[in-house]
Short mmCIF file of C-alpha atoms and ligand atoms in Angstrom, two decimals:
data_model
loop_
_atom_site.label_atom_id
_atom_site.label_comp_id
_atom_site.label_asym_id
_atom_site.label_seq_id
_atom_site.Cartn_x
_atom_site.Cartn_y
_atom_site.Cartn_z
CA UNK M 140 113.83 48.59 80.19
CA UNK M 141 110.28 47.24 81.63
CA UNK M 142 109.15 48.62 84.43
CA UNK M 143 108.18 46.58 87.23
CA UNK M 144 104.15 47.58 87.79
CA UNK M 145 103.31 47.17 91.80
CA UNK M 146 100.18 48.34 90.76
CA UNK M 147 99.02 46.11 88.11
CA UNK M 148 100.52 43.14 89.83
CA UNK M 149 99.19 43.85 93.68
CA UNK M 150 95.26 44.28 91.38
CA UNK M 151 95.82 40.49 90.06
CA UNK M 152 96.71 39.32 93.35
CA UNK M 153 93.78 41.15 94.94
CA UNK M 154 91.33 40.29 92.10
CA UNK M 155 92.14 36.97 92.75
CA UNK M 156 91.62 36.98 96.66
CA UNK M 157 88.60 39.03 96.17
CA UNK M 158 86.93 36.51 93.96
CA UNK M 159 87.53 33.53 96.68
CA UNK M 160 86.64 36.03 99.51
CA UNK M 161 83.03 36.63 97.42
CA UNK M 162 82.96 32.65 97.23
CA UNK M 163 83.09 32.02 100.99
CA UNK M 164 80.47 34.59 101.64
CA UNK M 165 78.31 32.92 99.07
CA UNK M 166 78.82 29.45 100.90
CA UNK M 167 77.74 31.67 104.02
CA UNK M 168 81.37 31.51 105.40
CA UNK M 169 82.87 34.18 107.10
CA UNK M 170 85.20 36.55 105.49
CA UNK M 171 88.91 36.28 106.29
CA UNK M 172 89.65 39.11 109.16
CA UNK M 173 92.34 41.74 110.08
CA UNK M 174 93.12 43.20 112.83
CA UNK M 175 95.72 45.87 113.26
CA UNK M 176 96.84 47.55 116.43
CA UNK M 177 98.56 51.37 116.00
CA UNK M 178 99.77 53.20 118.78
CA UNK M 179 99.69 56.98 118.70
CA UNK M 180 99.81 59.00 115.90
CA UNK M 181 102.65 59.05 113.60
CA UNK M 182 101.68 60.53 110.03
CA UNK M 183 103.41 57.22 108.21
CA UNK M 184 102.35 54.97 110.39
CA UNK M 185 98.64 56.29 110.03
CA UNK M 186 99.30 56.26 106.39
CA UNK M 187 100.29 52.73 106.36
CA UNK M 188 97.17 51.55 108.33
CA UNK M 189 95.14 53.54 106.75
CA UNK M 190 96.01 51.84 103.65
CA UNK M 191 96.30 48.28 104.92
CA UNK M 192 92.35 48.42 106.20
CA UNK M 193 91.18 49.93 102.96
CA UNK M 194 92.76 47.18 101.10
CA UNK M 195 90.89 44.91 103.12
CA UNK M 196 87.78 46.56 102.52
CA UNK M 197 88.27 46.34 98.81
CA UNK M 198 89.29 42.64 98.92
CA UNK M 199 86.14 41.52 101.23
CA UNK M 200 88.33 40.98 104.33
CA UNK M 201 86.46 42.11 107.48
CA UNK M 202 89.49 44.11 109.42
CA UNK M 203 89.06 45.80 113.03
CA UNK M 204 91.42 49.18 113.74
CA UNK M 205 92.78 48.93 117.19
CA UNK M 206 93.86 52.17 118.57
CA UNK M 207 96.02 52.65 121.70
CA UNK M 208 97.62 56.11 122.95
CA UNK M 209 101.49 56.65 122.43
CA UNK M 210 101.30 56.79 126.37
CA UNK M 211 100.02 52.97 126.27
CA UNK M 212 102.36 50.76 128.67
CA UNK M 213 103.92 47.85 127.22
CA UNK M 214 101.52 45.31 129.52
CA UNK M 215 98.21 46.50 127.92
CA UNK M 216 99.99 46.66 124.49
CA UNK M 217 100.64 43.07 125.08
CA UNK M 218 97.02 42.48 126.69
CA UNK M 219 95.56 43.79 123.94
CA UNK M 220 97.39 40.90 121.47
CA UNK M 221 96.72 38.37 123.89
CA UNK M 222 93.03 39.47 123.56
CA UNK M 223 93.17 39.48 119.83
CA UNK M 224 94.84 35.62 120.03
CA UNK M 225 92.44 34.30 121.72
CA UNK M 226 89.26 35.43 119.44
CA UNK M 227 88.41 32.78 116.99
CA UNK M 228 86.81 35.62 114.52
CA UNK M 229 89.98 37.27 113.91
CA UNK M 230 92.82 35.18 111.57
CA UNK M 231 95.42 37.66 111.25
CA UNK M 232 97.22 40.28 113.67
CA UNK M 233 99.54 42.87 112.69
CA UNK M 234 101.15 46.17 115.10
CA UNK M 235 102.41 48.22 113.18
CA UNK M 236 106.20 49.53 113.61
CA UNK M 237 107.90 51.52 114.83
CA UNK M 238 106.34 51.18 118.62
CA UNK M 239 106.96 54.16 121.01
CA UNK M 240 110.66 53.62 122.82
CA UNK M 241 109.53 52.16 125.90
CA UNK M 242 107.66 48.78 124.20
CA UNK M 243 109.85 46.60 123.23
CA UNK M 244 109.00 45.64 119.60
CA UNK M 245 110.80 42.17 120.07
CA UNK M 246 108.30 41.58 123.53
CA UNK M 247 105.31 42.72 121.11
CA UNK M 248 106.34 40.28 117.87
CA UNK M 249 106.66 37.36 120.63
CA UNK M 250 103.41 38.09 122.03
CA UNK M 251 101.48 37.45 119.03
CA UNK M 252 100.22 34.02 118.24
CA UNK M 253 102.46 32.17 115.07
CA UNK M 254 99.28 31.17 114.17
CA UNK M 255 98.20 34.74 113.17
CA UNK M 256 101.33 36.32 112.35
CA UNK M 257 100.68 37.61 109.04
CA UNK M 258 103.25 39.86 109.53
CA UNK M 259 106.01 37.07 109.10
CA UNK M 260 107.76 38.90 112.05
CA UNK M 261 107.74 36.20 115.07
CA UNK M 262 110.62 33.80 115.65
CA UNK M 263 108.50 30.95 114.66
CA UNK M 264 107.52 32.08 111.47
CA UNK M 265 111.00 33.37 110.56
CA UNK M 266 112.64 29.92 111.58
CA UNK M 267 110.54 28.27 109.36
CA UNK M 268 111.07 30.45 106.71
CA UNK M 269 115.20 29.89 107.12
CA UNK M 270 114.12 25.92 106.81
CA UNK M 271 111.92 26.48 103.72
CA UNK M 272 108.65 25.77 105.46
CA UNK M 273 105.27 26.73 104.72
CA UNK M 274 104.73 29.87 106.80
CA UNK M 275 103.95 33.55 106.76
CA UNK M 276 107.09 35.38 104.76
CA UNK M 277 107.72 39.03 105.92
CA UNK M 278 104.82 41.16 103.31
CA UNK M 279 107.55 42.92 101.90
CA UNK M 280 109.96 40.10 100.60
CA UNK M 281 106.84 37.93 99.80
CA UNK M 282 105.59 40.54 97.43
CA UNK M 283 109.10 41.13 96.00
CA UNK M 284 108.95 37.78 95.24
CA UNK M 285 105.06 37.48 94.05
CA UNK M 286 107.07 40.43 91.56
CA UNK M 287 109.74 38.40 90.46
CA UNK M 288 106.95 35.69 89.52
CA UNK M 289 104.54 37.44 87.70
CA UNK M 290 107.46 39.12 85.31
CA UNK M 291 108.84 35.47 84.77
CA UNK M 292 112.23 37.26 85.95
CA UNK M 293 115.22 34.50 85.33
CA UNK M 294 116.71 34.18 88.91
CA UNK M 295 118.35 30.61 88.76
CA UNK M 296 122.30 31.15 88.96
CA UNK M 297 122.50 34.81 89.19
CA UNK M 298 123.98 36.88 91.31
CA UNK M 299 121.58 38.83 93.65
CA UNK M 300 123.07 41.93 95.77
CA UNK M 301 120.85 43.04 98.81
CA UNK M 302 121.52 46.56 100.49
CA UNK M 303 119.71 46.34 103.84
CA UNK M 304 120.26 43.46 106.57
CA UNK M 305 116.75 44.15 108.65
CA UNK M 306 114.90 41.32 109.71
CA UNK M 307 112.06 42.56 107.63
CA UNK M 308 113.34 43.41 104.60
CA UNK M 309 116.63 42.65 103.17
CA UNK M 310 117.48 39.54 105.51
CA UNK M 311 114.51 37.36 104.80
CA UNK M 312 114.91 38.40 100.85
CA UNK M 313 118.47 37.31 100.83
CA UNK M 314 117.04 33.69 102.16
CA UNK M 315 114.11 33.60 100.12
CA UNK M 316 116.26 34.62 96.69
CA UNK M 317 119.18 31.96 97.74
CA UNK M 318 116.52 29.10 98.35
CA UNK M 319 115.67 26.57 95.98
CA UNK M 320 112.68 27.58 93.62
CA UNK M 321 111.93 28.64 90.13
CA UNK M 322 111.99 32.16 91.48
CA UNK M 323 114.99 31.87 93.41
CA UNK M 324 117.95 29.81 93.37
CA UNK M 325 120.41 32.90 93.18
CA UNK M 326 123.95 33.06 94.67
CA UNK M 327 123.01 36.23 96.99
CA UNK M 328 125.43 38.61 98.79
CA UNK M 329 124.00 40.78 101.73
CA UNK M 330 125.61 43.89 102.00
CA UNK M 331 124.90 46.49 105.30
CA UNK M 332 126.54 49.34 106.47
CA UNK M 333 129.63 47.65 107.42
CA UNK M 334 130.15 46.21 103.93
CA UNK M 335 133.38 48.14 102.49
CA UNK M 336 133.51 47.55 98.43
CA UNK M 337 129.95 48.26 97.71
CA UNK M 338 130.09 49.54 94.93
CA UNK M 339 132.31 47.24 93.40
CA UNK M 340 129.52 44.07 94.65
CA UNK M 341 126.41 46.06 93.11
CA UNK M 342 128.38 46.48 89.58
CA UNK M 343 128.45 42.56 89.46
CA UNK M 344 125.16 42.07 90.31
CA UNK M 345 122.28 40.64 88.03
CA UNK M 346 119.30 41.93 90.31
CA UNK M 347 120.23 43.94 93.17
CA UNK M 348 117.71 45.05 96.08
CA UNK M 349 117.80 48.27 97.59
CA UNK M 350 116.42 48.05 101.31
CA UNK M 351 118.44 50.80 103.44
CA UNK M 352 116.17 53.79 103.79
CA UNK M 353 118.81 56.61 101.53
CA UNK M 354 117.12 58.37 99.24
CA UNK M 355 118.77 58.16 95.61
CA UNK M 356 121.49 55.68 97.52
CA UNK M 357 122.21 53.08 94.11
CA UNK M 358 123.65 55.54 91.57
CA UNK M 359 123.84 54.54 87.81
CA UNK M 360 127.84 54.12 88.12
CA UNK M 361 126.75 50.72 90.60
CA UNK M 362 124.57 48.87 88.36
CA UNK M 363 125.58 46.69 85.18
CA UNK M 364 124.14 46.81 82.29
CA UNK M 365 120.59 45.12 82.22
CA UNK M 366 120.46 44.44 85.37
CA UNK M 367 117.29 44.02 87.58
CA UNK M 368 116.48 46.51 90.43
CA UNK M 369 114.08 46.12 93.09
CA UNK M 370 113.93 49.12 94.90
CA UNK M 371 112.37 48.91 97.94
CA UNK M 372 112.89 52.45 99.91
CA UNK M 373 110.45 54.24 100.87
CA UNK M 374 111.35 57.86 102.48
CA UNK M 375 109.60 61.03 102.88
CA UNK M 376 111.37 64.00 101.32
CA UNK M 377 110.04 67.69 101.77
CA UNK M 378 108.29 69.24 98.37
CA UNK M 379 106.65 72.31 98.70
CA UNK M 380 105.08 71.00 94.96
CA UNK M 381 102.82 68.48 96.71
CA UNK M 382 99.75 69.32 98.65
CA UNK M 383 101.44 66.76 101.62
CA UNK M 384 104.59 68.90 101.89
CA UNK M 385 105.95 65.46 100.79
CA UNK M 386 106.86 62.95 97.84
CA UNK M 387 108.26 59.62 98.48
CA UNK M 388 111.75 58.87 97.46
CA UNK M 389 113.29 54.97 96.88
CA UNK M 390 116.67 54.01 97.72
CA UNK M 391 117.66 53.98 93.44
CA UNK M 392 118.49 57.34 91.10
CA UNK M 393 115.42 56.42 89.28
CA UNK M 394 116.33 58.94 86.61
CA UNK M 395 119.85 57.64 86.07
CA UNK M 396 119.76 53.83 87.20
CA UNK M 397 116.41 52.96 84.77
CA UNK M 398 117.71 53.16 81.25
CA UNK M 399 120.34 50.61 82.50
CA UNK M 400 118.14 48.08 83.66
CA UNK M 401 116.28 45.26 82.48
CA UNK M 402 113.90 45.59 84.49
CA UNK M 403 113.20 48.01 87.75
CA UNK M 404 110.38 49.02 89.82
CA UNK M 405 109.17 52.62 90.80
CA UNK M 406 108.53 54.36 93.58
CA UNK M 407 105.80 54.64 94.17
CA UNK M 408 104.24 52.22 92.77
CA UNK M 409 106.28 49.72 93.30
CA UNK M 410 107.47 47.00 96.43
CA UNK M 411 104.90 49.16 98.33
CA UNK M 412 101.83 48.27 96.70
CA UNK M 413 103.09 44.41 96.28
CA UNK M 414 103.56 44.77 100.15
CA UNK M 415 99.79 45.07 100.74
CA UNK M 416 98.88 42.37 98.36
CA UNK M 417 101.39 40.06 99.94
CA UNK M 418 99.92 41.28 103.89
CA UNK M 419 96.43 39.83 102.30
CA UNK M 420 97.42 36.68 100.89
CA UNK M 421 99.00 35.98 104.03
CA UNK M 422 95.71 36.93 105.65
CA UNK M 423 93.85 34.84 103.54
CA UNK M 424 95.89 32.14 104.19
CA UNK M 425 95.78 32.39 107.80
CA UNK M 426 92.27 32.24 107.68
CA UNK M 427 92.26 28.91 105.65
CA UNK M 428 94.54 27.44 107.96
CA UNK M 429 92.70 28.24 111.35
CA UNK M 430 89.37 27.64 109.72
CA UNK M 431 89.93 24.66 107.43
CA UNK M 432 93.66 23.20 108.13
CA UNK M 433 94.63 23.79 104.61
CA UNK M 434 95.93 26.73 102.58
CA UNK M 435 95.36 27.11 98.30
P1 NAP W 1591 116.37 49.49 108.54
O1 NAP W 1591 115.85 48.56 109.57
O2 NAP W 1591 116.72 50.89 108.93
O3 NAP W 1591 117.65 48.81 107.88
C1 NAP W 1591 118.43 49.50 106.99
C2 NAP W 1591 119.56 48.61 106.55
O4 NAP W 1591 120.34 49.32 105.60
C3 NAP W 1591 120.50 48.20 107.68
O5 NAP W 1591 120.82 46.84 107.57
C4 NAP W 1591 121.73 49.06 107.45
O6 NAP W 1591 122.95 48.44 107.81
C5 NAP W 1591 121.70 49.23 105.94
N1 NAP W 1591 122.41 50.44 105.54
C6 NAP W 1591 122.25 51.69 106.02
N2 NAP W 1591 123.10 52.54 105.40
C7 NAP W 1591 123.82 51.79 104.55
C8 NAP W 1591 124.85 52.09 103.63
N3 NAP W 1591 125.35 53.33 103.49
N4 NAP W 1591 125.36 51.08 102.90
C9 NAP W 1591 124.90 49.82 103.03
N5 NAP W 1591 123.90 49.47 103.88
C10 NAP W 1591 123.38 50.46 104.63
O7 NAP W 1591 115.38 49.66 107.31
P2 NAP W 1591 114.19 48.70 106.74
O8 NAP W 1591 113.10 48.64 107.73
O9 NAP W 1591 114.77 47.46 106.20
O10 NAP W 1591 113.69 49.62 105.54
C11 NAP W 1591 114.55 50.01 104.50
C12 NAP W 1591 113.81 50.94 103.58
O11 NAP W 1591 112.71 50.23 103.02
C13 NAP W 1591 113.20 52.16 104.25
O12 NAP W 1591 113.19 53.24 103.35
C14 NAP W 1591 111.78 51.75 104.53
O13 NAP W 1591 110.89 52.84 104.62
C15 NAP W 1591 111.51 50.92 103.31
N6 NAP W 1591 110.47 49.93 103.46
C16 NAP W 1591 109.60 49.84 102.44
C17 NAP W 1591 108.61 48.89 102.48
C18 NAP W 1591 107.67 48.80 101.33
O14 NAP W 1591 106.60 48.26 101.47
N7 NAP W 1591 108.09 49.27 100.15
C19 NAP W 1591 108.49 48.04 103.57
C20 NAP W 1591 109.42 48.14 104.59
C21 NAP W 1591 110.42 49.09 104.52
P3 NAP W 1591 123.31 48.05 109.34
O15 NAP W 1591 122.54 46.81 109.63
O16 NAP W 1591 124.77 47.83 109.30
O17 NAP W 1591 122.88 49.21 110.18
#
């Protein structure tokens, strides 16, 4: 079994950004910018952000923090984007999710320009993603499959099982891993809450991706014998242990599933860290595009 290193993968993919960011600024370019909106205060959601601008720091990027009370109506939420579109410093525009019930998350993806959607999320990105266009992929499957590429995984003809239908996780994976590509080319089922042999789909699987949000969900007794598992859950669980009153939990019996596997990924360390490497390589891109009509 090999693990699956988010960390030591998400460093070459920074290192490498970080070295072209350093090259602009020597040509006395501007760096590649960020800018995130969060509304109110939720402790993941700050984590997240948190995160997502320090990442930027590292790699060069220029980011701006937009901050907007929980109590924030839905017009100056989408104000506030249509601000951000129109500046010609800023390449990249992300909200983070969830948004407080009464703005409509769908209104708020819309609103942002397709041009700086480095989020993958807007209809325009996402259709050309189904067509197998050059556009922003969601950060999450893109750095699954930045994963997939940097381990050399063999994907062509095997069966991939995804857990998880969301439009930013498991959907745009299952289209990514069923398109044609070195990295790809599997025959994919997508499995969801409705799906009612489960467990009987996982055991066939070659690589199977966990996206539904249950803690310890893929048991041992669902996974084949070196198969790969990508798991990308993410949920806080109460520990007294940890300083946070927290630890982070994936969707996979770590413990159990590993010493079946081929190959598998941790959490953390994981899909989470490939997430924010994937969020600045879109960024990056965006800003080659809008500045220079091209992207590497
Ligand atoms: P989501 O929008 O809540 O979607 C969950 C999906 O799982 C739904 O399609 C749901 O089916 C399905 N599901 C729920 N229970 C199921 C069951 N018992 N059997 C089969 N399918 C089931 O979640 P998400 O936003 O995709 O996130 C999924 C997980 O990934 C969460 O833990 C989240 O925190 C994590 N995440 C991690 C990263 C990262 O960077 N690592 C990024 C994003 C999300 P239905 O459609 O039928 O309801």
């Amino acid at each position: 079994m090999e693990l699956l290193d988010g960390k030591k993968v998400s460093k070459s993919v920074k290192d490498a950004l970080k070295l072209e960011t350093a090259r602009l600024r020597s040509l006395q370019l501007r760096a590649p910018h960020l800018a995130a909106i969060l509304i109110g205060h939720d402790g993941a959601s700050e984590t997240y952000v948190a995160s997502k601008i320090k990442n930027c720091e590292e790699t060069g990027f220029l980011s701006s923090l937009i901050r907007l009370p929980v109590e924030v109506s839905e017009k100056e939420v989408l104000d506030t984007i249509g601000q951000l579109n129109k500046r010609d410093d800023i390449d990249g525009i992300l909200v983070q999710l969830p948004l407080p019930v009464h703005v409509s998350e769908q209104q708020v993806i819309n609103s942002i320009d397709p041009a700086k959607d480095v989020d993958g999320f807007h209809p325009v990105s996402t259709g050309k993603m189904v067509q197998g266009m050059p556009t922003f992929i969601p950060a999450t499957p893109y750095g699954i499959m930045l994963m997939l590429e940097y381990y050399g995984i063999p994907t062509i003809g095997k069966h991939a099982v995804v857990i998880g239908r969301s439009n930013i996780v498991g959907r745009p994976i299952s289209i990514l891993l069923s398109q044609q590509g070195t990295y790809a080319n599997c025959t994919v089922t997508l499995c969801h809450s409705r799906t009612t042999n489960l467990k009987e789909i996982c055991s066939g699987a070659d690589i199977i991706v966990a996206a539904l949000g249950k803690p310890g969900f893929l048991t041992a007794d669902m996974v084949k014998e070196n198969a790969v598992v990508i798991d990308v859950g993410i949920t806080r669980v109460a520990d007294d242990s940890k300083k946070s009153g927290f630890a982070l939990k994936g969707d996979v019996d770590f413990i159990r599933v590993a010493p079946k596997c081929s190959y598998i990924t941790p959490v953390p360390g994981g899909v989470g860290l490939m997430t924010i490497a994937a969020l600045l390589k879109n960024t990056f891109n965006a800003y080659l595009l809008r500045t220079q009509g091209d992207t590497n």
